[in-house]
């Protein structure tokens, strides 16, 4: 049975896509065919045999892994995961939660998951906005659910900001944690999330065309043979473009202060848990 011994659990909007592909490049690491499987959260009823099929055969792989950002937020996942893969290593990458919330909002706005008439300032001060954009950055709280089922030495936590400044060094540390060749260097110059600007007319046309295409193929995607799914996932990431009508405005100072007050205590607990300083504010 081919089941993962590495699971990336989040956080969303923190660089998980790039991290997935950097791990995929390592010759001793066999990542799942698709970047996000969501087995323990959304597809648990499909069973273990279905889950096993998401991982291509690779005899020389020391690590078999997957990355699904829904795992960090879904309260049922830690127990389910521990029952099936109790010895798995857990990988997290965390970004300044204030910036993560803002990125999450603009991403949702871009794909139509957020009403365009609602400003970020308005949304984050509602219960819906709190649950949709703020909760995802309460990292310490999410880690506590996993600590009920996994020992601390199963966790490896990375920071988005450090990955940006020193990707090779951070990945080397990750490889050491996984027990694979830490000297391997993936192509960190490759950008898996490209953002360009265009006019509003083309934005509407291109966004709608992409959404229509995704709506058609998504129900079939998990049933497509593995080799085609792997290729499609790679092509999608290479062409992952966010069409913005204008440059994303800088977050308002009042909003940053509002979120800073929410996250401060959680960040302090996380820093203590990691036994290190966090420069977020």
PDB file of C-alpha atoms in Angstrom:
ATOM      1  CA  UNK A   1       0.000   0.000   0.000  1.00  0.00           C
ATOM      2  CA  UNK A   2       1.384   3.413  -1.018  1.00  0.00           C
ATOM      3  CA  UNK A   3       0.358   5.978   1.554  1.00  0.00           C
ATOM      4  CA  UNK A   4       2.135   9.243   2.373  1.00  0.00           C
ATOM      5  CA  UNK A   5       4.604   9.684   5.197  1.00  0.00           C
ATOM      6  CA  UNK A   6       4.594  13.450   4.626  1.00  0.00           C
ATOM      7  CA  UNK A   7       1.531  15.687   4.700  1.00  0.00           C
ATOM      8  CA  UNK A   8       1.563  19.427   4.084  1.00  0.00           C
ATOM      9  CA  UNK A   9      -1.377  20.963   5.919  1.00  0.00           C
ATOM     10  CA  UNK A  10      -1.213  24.676   5.156  1.00  0.00           C
ATOM     11  CA  UNK A  11      -1.518  27.514   5.400  1.00  0.00           C
ATOM     12  CA  UNK A  12      -3.357  28.710   2.329  1.00  0.00           C
ATOM     13  CA  UNK A  13      -2.022  31.848   0.594  1.00  0.00           C
ATOM     14  CA  UNK A  14       1.389  31.243   2.143  1.00  0.00           C
ATOM     15  CA  UNK A  15       3.409  29.752  -0.701  1.00  0.00           C
ATOM     16  CA  UNK A  16       2.216  26.148  -0.584  1.00  0.00           C
ATOM     17  CA  UNK A  17       2.090  25.831  -4.379  1.00  0.00           C
ATOM     18  CA  UNK A  18       5.756  26.684  -4.838  1.00  0.00           C
ATOM     19  CA  UNK A  19       6.710  24.486  -1.892  1.00  0.00           C
ATOM     20  CA  UNK A  20       4.805  21.538  -3.384  1.00  0.00           C
ATOM     21  CA  UNK A  21       6.729  21.840  -6.662  1.00  0.00           C
ATOM     22  CA  UNK A  22      10.100  22.346  -4.960  1.00  0.00           C
ATOM     23  CA  UNK A  23       9.504  19.136  -3.007  1.00  0.00           C
ATOM     24  CA  UNK A  24       8.377  17.385  -6.200  1.00  0.00           C
ATOM     25  CA  UNK A  25      11.731  18.127  -7.836  1.00  0.00           C
ATOM     26  CA  UNK A  26      13.684  16.195  -5.203  1.00  0.00           C
ATOM     27  CA  UNK A  27      14.587  12.720  -6.543  1.00  0.00           C
ATOM     28  CA  UNK A  28      13.891  11.081  -3.182  1.00  0.00           C
ATOM     29  CA  UNK A  29      10.474  12.682  -2.728  1.00  0.00           C
ATOM     30  CA  UNK A  30       7.370  11.421  -4.490  1.00  0.00           C
ATOM     31  CA  UNK A  31       4.597  14.000  -4.249  1.00  0.00           C
ATOM     32  CA  UNK A  32       0.966  13.296  -5.150  1.00  0.00           C
ATOM     33  CA  UNK A  33      -0.223  13.695  -8.728  1.00  0.00           C
ATOM     34  CA  UNK A  34      -2.264  16.788  -7.889  1.00  0.00           C
ATOM     35  CA  UNK A  35      -1.120  19.599  -5.639  1.00  0.00           C
ATOM     36  CA  UNK A  36      -4.252  19.400  -3.482  1.00  0.00           C
ATOM     37  CA  UNK A  37      -6.043  16.092  -2.880  1.00  0.00           C
ATOM     38  CA  UNK A  38      -8.164  17.049   0.157  1.00  0.00           C
ATOM     39  CA  UNK A  39      -8.707  13.380   0.993  1.00  0.00           C
ATOM     40  CA  UNK A  40      -8.996  13.707   4.774  1.00  0.00           C
ATOM     41  CA  UNK A  41     -11.285  16.733   4.461  1.00  0.00           C
ATOM     42  CA  UNK A  42     -13.448  16.625   1.328  1.00  0.00           C
ATOM     43  CA  UNK A  43     -12.980  13.133  -0.157  1.00  0.00           C
ATOM     44  CA  UNK A  44     -12.704  10.870   2.864  1.00  0.00           C
ATOM     45  CA  UNK A  45     -15.752   8.864   1.805  1.00  0.00           C
ATOM     46  CA  UNK A  46     -13.924   7.717  -1.349  1.00  0.00           C
ATOM     47  CA  UNK A  47     -11.838   5.371   0.743  1.00  0.00           C
ATOM     48  CA  UNK A  48      -8.218   4.346   1.160  1.00  0.00           C
ATOM     49  CA  UNK A  49      -7.888   2.659  -2.233  1.00  0.00           C
ATOM     50  CA  UNK A  50      -8.815   5.910  -3.967  1.00  0.00           C
ATOM     51  CA  UNK A  51      -6.310   7.799  -1.806  1.00  0.00           C
ATOM     52  CA  UNK A  52      -3.530   5.359  -2.636  1.00  0.00           C
ATOM     53  CA  UNK A  53      -4.090   5.892  -6.360  1.00  0.00           C
ATOM     54  CA  UNK A  54      -3.229   9.579  -6.010  1.00  0.00           C
ATOM     55  CA  UNK A  55       0.457   8.717  -5.574  1.00  0.00           C
ATOM     56  CA  UNK A  56       2.496   7.587  -8.599  1.00  0.00           C
ATOM     57  CA  UNK A  57       4.767   4.573  -8.210  1.00  0.00           C
ATOM     58  CA  UNK A  58       8.389   5.509  -7.528  1.00  0.00           C
ATOM     59  CA  UNK A  59      10.530   2.726  -6.093  1.00  0.00           C
ATOM     60  CA  UNK A  60      13.457   4.897  -5.005  1.00  0.00           C
ATOM     61  CA  UNK A  61      11.354   7.452  -3.102  1.00  0.00           C
ATOM     62  CA  UNK A  62      12.058   7.720   0.616  1.00  0.00           C
ATOM     63  CA  UNK A  63       9.264  10.223   1.098  1.00  0.00           C
ATOM     64  CA  UNK A  64       5.737  10.055  -0.292  1.00  0.00           C
ATOM     65  CA  UNK A  65       3.836  13.268   0.254  1.00  0.00           C
ATOM     66  CA  UNK A  66       0.844  15.437  -0.428  1.00  0.00           C
ATOM     67  CA  UNK A  67      -0.213  19.034   0.304  1.00  0.00           C
ATOM     68  CA  UNK A  68      -3.820  20.044   1.026  1.00  0.00           C
ATOM     69  CA  UNK A  69      -4.434  23.422   2.660  1.00  0.00           C
ATOM     70  CA  UNK A  70      -7.927  22.443   3.820  1.00  0.00           C
ATOM     71  CA  UNK A  71      -6.323  20.108   6.370  1.00  0.00           C
ATOM     72  CA  UNK A  72      -5.337  22.967   8.639  1.00  0.00           C
ATOM     73  CA  UNK A  73      -8.874  24.292   8.992  1.00  0.00           C
ATOM     74  CA  UNK A  74     -10.958  21.110   9.022  1.00  0.00           C
ATOM     75  CA  UNK A  75     -11.385  19.903  12.611  1.00  0.00           C
ATOM     76  CA  UNK A  76     -11.974  16.273  11.574  1.00  0.00           C
ATOM     77  CA  UNK A  77      -8.660  15.886   9.752  1.00  0.00           C
ATOM     78  CA  UNK A  78      -6.120  15.336  12.586  1.00  0.00           C
ATOM     79  CA  UNK A  79      -7.973  12.331  14.005  1.00  0.00           C
ATOM     80  CA  UNK A  80      -8.630  10.778  10.598  1.00  0.00           C
ATOM     81  CA  UNK A  81      -5.043  11.301   9.572  1.00  0.00           C
ATOM     82  CA  UNK A  82      -3.589   9.836  12.754  1.00  0.00           C
ATOM     83  CA  UNK A  83      -5.704   6.707  12.367  1.00  0.00           C
ATOM     84  CA  UNK A  84      -4.423   6.016   8.843  1.00  0.00           C
ATOM     85  CA  UNK A  85      -0.876   7.431   8.878  1.00  0.00           C
ATOM     86  CA  UNK A  86       0.150   7.809  12.549  1.00  0.00           C
ATOM     87  CA  UNK A  87       3.865   8.129  11.745  1.00  0.00           C
ATOM     88  CA  UNK A  88       3.507  10.860   9.127  1.00  0.00           C
ATOM     89  CA  UNK A  89       5.609  13.998   9.226  1.00  0.00           C
ATOM     90  CA  UNK A  90       3.554  17.198   9.151  1.00  0.00           C
ATOM     91  CA  UNK A  91       4.690  20.221   7.173  1.00  0.00           C
ATOM     92  CA  UNK A  92       3.356  23.745   7.669  1.00  0.00           C
ATOM     93  CA  UNK A  93       4.337  27.039   6.072  1.00  0.00           C
ATOM     94  CA  UNK A  94       3.059  30.185   7.762  1.00  0.00           C
ATOM     95  CA  UNK A  95       2.930  33.728   6.461  1.00  0.00           C
ATOM     96  CA  UNK A  96       2.375  36.950   8.381  1.00  0.00           C
ATOM     97  CA  UNK A  97      -1.334  36.362   9.134  1.00  0.00           C
ATOM     98  CA  UNK A  98      -2.248  39.969   8.362  1.00  0.00           C
ATOM     99  CA  UNK A  99      -0.796  39.746   4.864  1.00  0.00           C
ATOM    100  CA  UNK A 100      -2.257  36.274   4.438  1.00  0.00           C
ATOM    101  CA  UNK A 101      -5.773  37.549   5.232  1.00  0.00           C
ATOM    102  CA  UNK A 102      -5.414  40.409   2.759  1.00  0.00           C
ATOM    103  CA  UNK A 103      -4.150  38.075   0.036  1.00  0.00           C
ATOM    104  CA  UNK A 104      -6.995  35.670   0.766  1.00  0.00           C
ATOM    105  CA  UNK A 105      -9.541  38.466   0.332  1.00  0.00           C
ATOM    106  CA  UNK A 106      -8.150  39.595  -3.023  1.00  0.00           C
ATOM    107  CA  UNK A 107      -7.910  36.042  -4.267  1.00  0.00           C
ATOM    108  CA  UNK A 108     -11.551  35.417  -3.344  1.00  0.00           C
ATOM    109  CA  UNK A 109     -12.566  38.679  -4.996  1.00  0.00           C
ATOM    110  CA  UNK A 110     -10.732  37.738  -8.170  1.00  0.00           C
ATOM    111  CA  UNK A 111     -12.471  34.370  -8.580  1.00  0.00           C
ATOM    112  CA  UNK A 112     -15.912  35.654  -7.620  1.00  0.00           C
ATOM    113  CA  UNK A 113     -16.014  34.103  -4.144  1.00  0.00           C
ATOM    114  CA  UNK A 114     -16.313  37.537  -2.545  1.00  0.00           C
ATOM    115  CA  UNK A 115     -18.907  40.203  -3.375  1.00  0.00           C
ATOM    116  CA  UNK A 116     -17.040  42.956  -5.194  1.00  0.00           C
ATOM    117  CA  UNK A 117     -18.956  45.780  -3.492  1.00  0.00           C
ATOM    118  CA  UNK A 118     -17.637  44.848  -0.047  1.00  0.00           C
ATOM    119  CA  UNK A 119     -14.324  46.425   0.923  1.00  0.00           C
ATOM    120  CA  UNK A 120     -11.700  44.584   2.932  1.00  0.00           C
ATOM    121  CA  UNK A 121     -12.297  47.006   5.803  1.00  0.00           C
ATOM    122  CA  UNK A 122     -15.979  46.146   5.883  1.00  0.00           C
ATOM    123  CA  UNK A 123     -15.613  42.413   5.421  1.00  0.00           C
ATOM    124  CA  UNK A 124     -13.071  41.708   8.173  1.00  0.00           C
ATOM    125  CA  UNK A 125     -15.327  43.396  10.722  1.00  0.00           C
ATOM    126  CA  UNK A 126     -18.162  40.931  10.100  1.00  0.00           C
ATOM    127  CA  UNK A 127     -18.546  37.418  11.502  1.00  0.00           C
ATOM    128  CA  UNK A 128     -18.510  35.992   7.987  1.00  0.00           C
ATOM    129  CA  UNK A 129     -15.310  37.843   7.182  1.00  0.00           C
ATOM    130  CA  UNK A 130     -13.719  36.706  10.431  1.00  0.00           C
ATOM    131  CA  UNK A 131     -14.396  33.074   9.600  1.00  0.00           C
ATOM    132  CA  UNK A 132     -13.482  33.437   5.938  1.00  0.00           C
ATOM    133  CA  UNK A 133     -10.280  35.462   6.145  1.00  0.00           C
ATOM    134  CA  UNK A 134      -9.058  35.822   9.726  1.00  0.00           C
ATOM    135  CA  UNK A 135      -9.419  32.328  11.202  1.00  0.00           C
ATOM    136  CA  UNK A 136      -6.970  30.936   8.647  1.00  0.00           C
ATOM    137  CA  UNK A 137      -4.187  32.915  10.326  1.00  0.00           C
ATOM    138  CA  UNK A 138      -4.774  31.624  13.864  1.00  0.00           C
ATOM    139  CA  UNK A 139      -1.919  29.194  13.380  1.00  0.00           C
ATOM    140  CA  UNK A 140      -1.267  28.246  16.996  1.00  0.00           C
ATOM    141  CA  UNK A 141      -4.912  27.322  17.460  1.00  0.00           C
ATOM    142  CA  UNK A 142      -4.840  25.011  14.438  1.00  0.00           C
ATOM    143  CA  UNK A 143      -1.608  23.351  15.561  1.00  0.00           C
ATOM    144  CA  UNK A 144      -3.184  22.438  18.893  1.00  0.00           C
ATOM    145  CA  UNK A 145      -5.615  20.095  17.176  1.00  0.00           C
ATOM    146  CA  UNK A 146      -2.730  18.163  15.629  1.00  0.00           C
ATOM    147  CA  UNK A 147      -0.819  18.020  18.906  1.00  0.00           C
ATOM    148  CA  UNK A 148      -3.612  15.874  20.323  1.00  0.00           C
ATOM    149  CA  UNK A 149      -2.620  13.124  17.886  1.00  0.00           C
ATOM    150  CA  UNK A 150       1.018  13.760  16.880  1.00  0.00           C
ATOM    151  CA  UNK A 151       4.160  14.407  18.911  1.00  0.00           C
ATOM    152  CA  UNK A 152       5.953  17.716  18.477  1.00  0.00           C
ATOM    153  CA  UNK A 153       8.878  16.116  16.649  1.00  0.00           C
ATOM    154  CA  UNK A 154       6.534  15.233  13.772  1.00  0.00           C
ATOM    155  CA  UNK A 155       6.084  18.941  12.961  1.00  0.00           C
ATOM    156  CA  UNK A 156       8.201  21.084  10.658  1.00  0.00           C
ATOM    157  CA  UNK A 157       7.190  24.731  10.396  1.00  0.00           C
ATOM    158  CA  UNK A 158       8.467  27.087   7.731  1.00  0.00           C
ATOM    159  CA  UNK A 159       7.866  30.821   7.304  1.00  0.00           C
ATOM    160  CA  UNK A 160       6.907  32.350   3.973  1.00  0.00           C
ATOM    161  CA  UNK A 161       9.090  35.389   4.535  1.00  0.00           C
ATOM    162  CA  UNK A 162      12.175  33.245   5.164  1.00  0.00           C
ATOM    163  CA  UNK A 163      11.413  31.084   2.145  1.00  0.00           C
ATOM    164  CA  UNK A 164      11.335  34.231   0.047  1.00  0.00           C
ATOM    165  CA  UNK A 165      14.653  35.516   1.404  1.00  0.00           C
ATOM    166  CA  UNK A 166      16.557  32.221   1.547  1.00  0.00           C
ATOM    167  CA  UNK A 167      14.719  29.458  -0.328  1.00  0.00           C
ATOM    168  CA  UNK A 168      17.729  27.142  -0.699  1.00  0.00           C
ATOM    169  CA  UNK A 169      18.622  27.346   2.985  1.00  0.00           C
ATOM    170  CA  UNK A 170      15.045  26.800   4.127  1.00  0.00           C
ATOM    171  CA  UNK A 171      14.516  23.871   1.776  1.00  0.00           C
ATOM    172  CA  UNK A 172      17.777  22.312   2.923  1.00  0.00           C
ATOM    173  CA  UNK A 173      16.497  22.390   6.505  1.00  0.00           C
ATOM    174  CA  UNK A 174      13.245  20.839   5.356  1.00  0.00           C
ATOM    175  CA  UNK A 175      15.100  18.078   3.501  1.00  0.00           C
ATOM    176  CA  UNK A 176      17.130  17.320   6.635  1.00  0.00           C
ATOM    177  CA  UNK A 177      13.914  16.983   8.616  1.00  0.00           C
ATOM    178  CA  UNK A 178      12.609  14.547   6.008  1.00  0.00           C
ATOM    179  CA  UNK A 179      15.811  12.517   5.972  1.00  0.00           C
ATOM    180  CA  UNK A 180      16.633  13.055   2.298  1.00  0.00           C
ATOM    181  CA  UNK A 181      19.661  14.581   0.569  1.00  0.00           C
ATOM    182  CA  UNK A 182      19.816  18.122   1.945  1.00  0.00           C
ATOM    183  CA  UNK A 183      22.322  19.267  -0.677  1.00  0.00           C
ATOM    184  CA  UNK A 184      19.788  18.984  -3.512  1.00  0.00           C
ATOM    185  CA  UNK A 185      18.815  22.362  -4.963  1.00  0.00           C
ATOM    186  CA  UNK A 186      15.513  22.724  -6.829  1.00  0.00           C
ATOM    187  CA  UNK A 187      14.909  25.460  -9.375  1.00  0.00           C
ATOM    188  CA  UNK A 188      13.776  28.206  -7.005  1.00  0.00           C
ATOM    189  CA  UNK A 189      13.905  30.801  -9.786  1.00  0.00           C
ATOM    190  CA  UNK A 190      10.704  29.363 -11.191  1.00  0.00           C
ATOM    191  CA  UNK A 191       7.566  31.329 -10.309  1.00  0.00           C
ATOM    192  CA  UNK A 192       4.504  29.121  -9.958  1.00  0.00           C
ATOM    193  CA  UNK A 193       2.121  31.998  -9.230  1.00  0.00           C
ATOM    194  CA  UNK A 194       2.224  34.748 -11.831  1.00  0.00           C
ATOM    195  CA  UNK A 195       0.265  37.965 -11.438  1.00  0.00           C
ATOM    196  CA  UNK A 196      -0.221  40.386 -14.310  1.00  0.00           C
ATOM    197  CA  UNK A 197      -2.464  43.368 -14.871  1.00  0.00           C
ATOM    198  CA  UNK A 198      -4.830  43.937 -17.741  1.00  0.00           C
ATOM    199  CA  UNK A 199      -7.846  46.077 -18.582  1.00  0.00           C
ATOM    200  CA  UNK A 200     -11.256  45.371 -17.046  1.00  0.00           C
ATOM    201  CA  UNK A 201     -12.859  44.153 -20.254  1.00  0.00           C
ATOM    202  CA  UNK A 202     -10.240  41.462 -20.788  1.00  0.00           C
ATOM    203  CA  UNK A 203     -10.242  40.660 -17.079  1.00  0.00           C
ATOM    204  CA  UNK A 204     -13.951  39.842 -17.151  1.00  0.00           C
ATOM    205  CA  UNK A 205     -13.645  37.787 -20.334  1.00  0.00           C
ATOM    206  CA  UNK A 206     -10.589  35.809 -19.263  1.00  0.00           C
ATOM    207  CA  UNK A 207     -11.770  35.248 -15.701  1.00  0.00           C
ATOM    208  CA  UNK A 208     -15.135  33.952 -16.847  1.00  0.00           C
ATOM    209  CA  UNK A 209     -13.589  31.722 -19.495  1.00  0.00           C
ATOM    210  CA  UNK A 210     -11.229  30.159 -16.973  1.00  0.00           C
ATOM    211  CA  UNK A 211     -14.007  29.669 -14.413  1.00  0.00           C
ATOM    212  CA  UNK A 212     -16.234  28.021 -17.035  1.00  0.00           C
ATOM    213  CA  UNK A 213     -13.418  25.680 -18.025  1.00  0.00           C
ATOM    214  CA  UNK A 214     -12.670  24.785 -14.400  1.00  0.00           C
ATOM    215  CA  UNK A 215     -16.353  24.146 -13.714  1.00  0.00           C
ATOM    216  CA  UNK A 216     -16.469  21.599 -16.537  1.00  0.00           C
ATOM    217  CA  UNK A 217     -13.247  19.756 -15.778  1.00  0.00           C
ATOM    218  CA  UNK A 218     -13.239  19.796 -11.959  1.00  0.00           C
ATOM    219  CA  UNK A 219     -15.795  16.962 -11.462  1.00  0.00           C
ATOM    220  CA  UNK A 220     -13.800  14.763 -13.838  1.00  0.00           C
ATOM    221  CA  UNK A 221     -10.303  15.707 -12.711  1.00  0.00           C
ATOM    222  CA  UNK A 222      -9.935  13.176  -9.899  1.00  0.00           C
ATOM    223  CA  UNK A 223     -10.913  10.343 -12.252  1.00  0.00           C
ATOM    224  CA  UNK A 224      -8.450  11.194 -15.032  1.00  0.00           C
ATOM    225  CA  UNK A 225      -5.467   8.783 -15.292  1.00  0.00           C
ATOM    226  CA  UNK A 226      -2.534   9.826 -13.154  1.00  0.00           C
ATOM    227  CA  UNK A 227      -0.097  10.748 -15.921  1.00  0.00           C
ATOM    228  CA  UNK A 228      -2.582  13.162 -17.501  1.00  0.00           C
ATOM    229  CA  UNK A 229      -3.484  14.680 -14.135  1.00  0.00           C
ATOM    230  CA  UNK A 230       0.146  15.317 -13.298  1.00  0.00           C
ATOM    231  CA  UNK A 231       0.699  17.024 -16.638  1.00  0.00           C
ATOM    232  CA  UNK A 232      -2.474  19.101 -16.342  1.00  0.00           C
ATOM    233  CA  UNK A 233      -1.536  20.228 -12.830  1.00  0.00           C
ATOM    234  CA  UNK A 234       1.903  21.316 -14.014  1.00  0.00           C
ATOM    235  CA  UNK A 235       0.477  23.232 -16.964  1.00  0.00           C
ATOM    236  CA  UNK A 236      -2.126  24.890 -14.780  1.00  0.00           C
ATOM    237  CA  UNK A 237       0.499  26.114 -12.339  1.00  0.00           C
ATOM    238  CA  UNK A 238       2.717  27.425 -15.127  1.00  0.00           C
ATOM    239  CA  UNK A 239      -0.224  29.386 -16.510  1.00  0.00           C
ATOM    240  CA  UNK A 240      -1.700  30.431 -13.179  1.00  0.00           C
ATOM    241  CA  UNK A 241      -2.499  34.062 -13.822  1.00  0.00           C
ATOM    242  CA  UNK A 242      -4.490  36.453 -11.663  1.00  0.00           C
ATOM    243  CA  UNK A 243      -6.024  39.122 -13.869  1.00  0.00           C
ATOM    244  CA  UNK A 244      -6.366  42.314 -11.832  1.00  0.00           C
ATOM    245  CA  UNK A 245      -8.009  45.413 -13.249  1.00  0.00           C
ATOM    246  CA  UNK A 246      -5.592  47.551 -11.256  1.00  0.00           C
ATOM    247  CA  UNK A 247      -2.649  47.070  -8.924  1.00  0.00           C
ATOM    248  CA  UNK A 248      -3.732  45.752  -5.540  1.00  0.00           C
ATOM    249  CA  UNK A 249      -3.914  48.752  -3.193  1.00  0.00           C
ATOM    250  CA  UNK A 250      -1.890  48.811  -0.023  1.00  0.00           C
ATOM    251  CA  UNK A 251      -3.750  47.759   3.091  1.00  0.00           C
ATOM    252  CA  UNK A 252      -5.140  50.638   5.138  1.00  0.00           C
ATOM    253  CA  UNK A 253      -3.260  51.388   8.345  1.00  0.00           C
ATOM    254  CA  UNK A 254      -6.442  51.054  10.425  1.00  0.00           C
ATOM    255  CA  UNK A 255      -7.095  47.595   9.003  1.00  0.00           C
ATOM    256  CA  UNK A 256      -3.555  46.460   9.722  1.00  0.00           C
ATOM    257  CA  UNK A 257      -3.845  47.676  13.309  1.00  0.00           C
ATOM    258  CA  UNK A 258      -7.243  46.004  13.675  1.00  0.00           C
ATOM    259  CA  UNK A 259      -5.843  42.657  12.538  1.00  0.00           C
ATOM    260  CA  UNK A 260      -2.658  43.100  14.541  1.00  0.00           C
ATOM    261  CA  UNK A 261      -4.734  43.340  17.714  1.00  0.00           C
ATOM    262  CA  UNK A 262      -6.550  40.126  16.808  1.00  0.00           C
ATOM    263  CA  UNK A 263      -3.439  38.149  15.963  1.00  0.00           C
ATOM    264  CA  UNK A 264      -0.990  39.461  18.578  1.00  0.00           C
ATOM    265  CA  UNK A 265      -1.710  36.930  21.329  1.00  0.00           C
ATOM    266  CA  UNK A 266      -1.885  34.038  18.869  1.00  0.00           C
ATOM    267  CA  UNK A 267       1.442  35.047  17.327  1.00  0.00           C
ATOM    268  CA  UNK A 268       3.072  35.223  20.753  1.00  0.00           C
ATOM    269  CA  UNK A 269       1.897  31.691  21.539  1.00  0.00           C
ATOM    270  CA  UNK A 270       3.163  30.468  18.178  1.00  0.00           C
ATOM    271  CA  UNK A 271       6.566  32.084  18.755  1.00  0.00           C
ATOM    272  CA  UNK A 272       6.784  30.361  22.128  1.00  0.00           C
ATOM    273  CA  UNK A 273       5.788  27.046  20.561  1.00  0.00           C
ATOM    274  CA  UNK A 274       8.459  27.440  17.879  1.00  0.00           C
ATOM    275  CA  UNK A 275      10.973  28.742  20.434  1.00  0.00           C
ATOM    276  CA  UNK A 276      11.925  31.667  18.253  1.00  0.00           C
ATOM    277  CA  UNK A 277      11.153  35.311  17.517  1.00  0.00           C
ATOM    278  CA  UNK A 278       8.528  36.242  14.944  1.00  0.00           C
ATOM    279  CA  UNK A 279       8.847  39.598  13.201  1.00  0.00           C
ATOM    280  CA  UNK A 280       5.169  39.830  12.296  1.00  0.00           C
ATOM    281  CA  UNK A 281       3.192  42.901  13.308  1.00  0.00           C
TER     282      UNK A 281
END
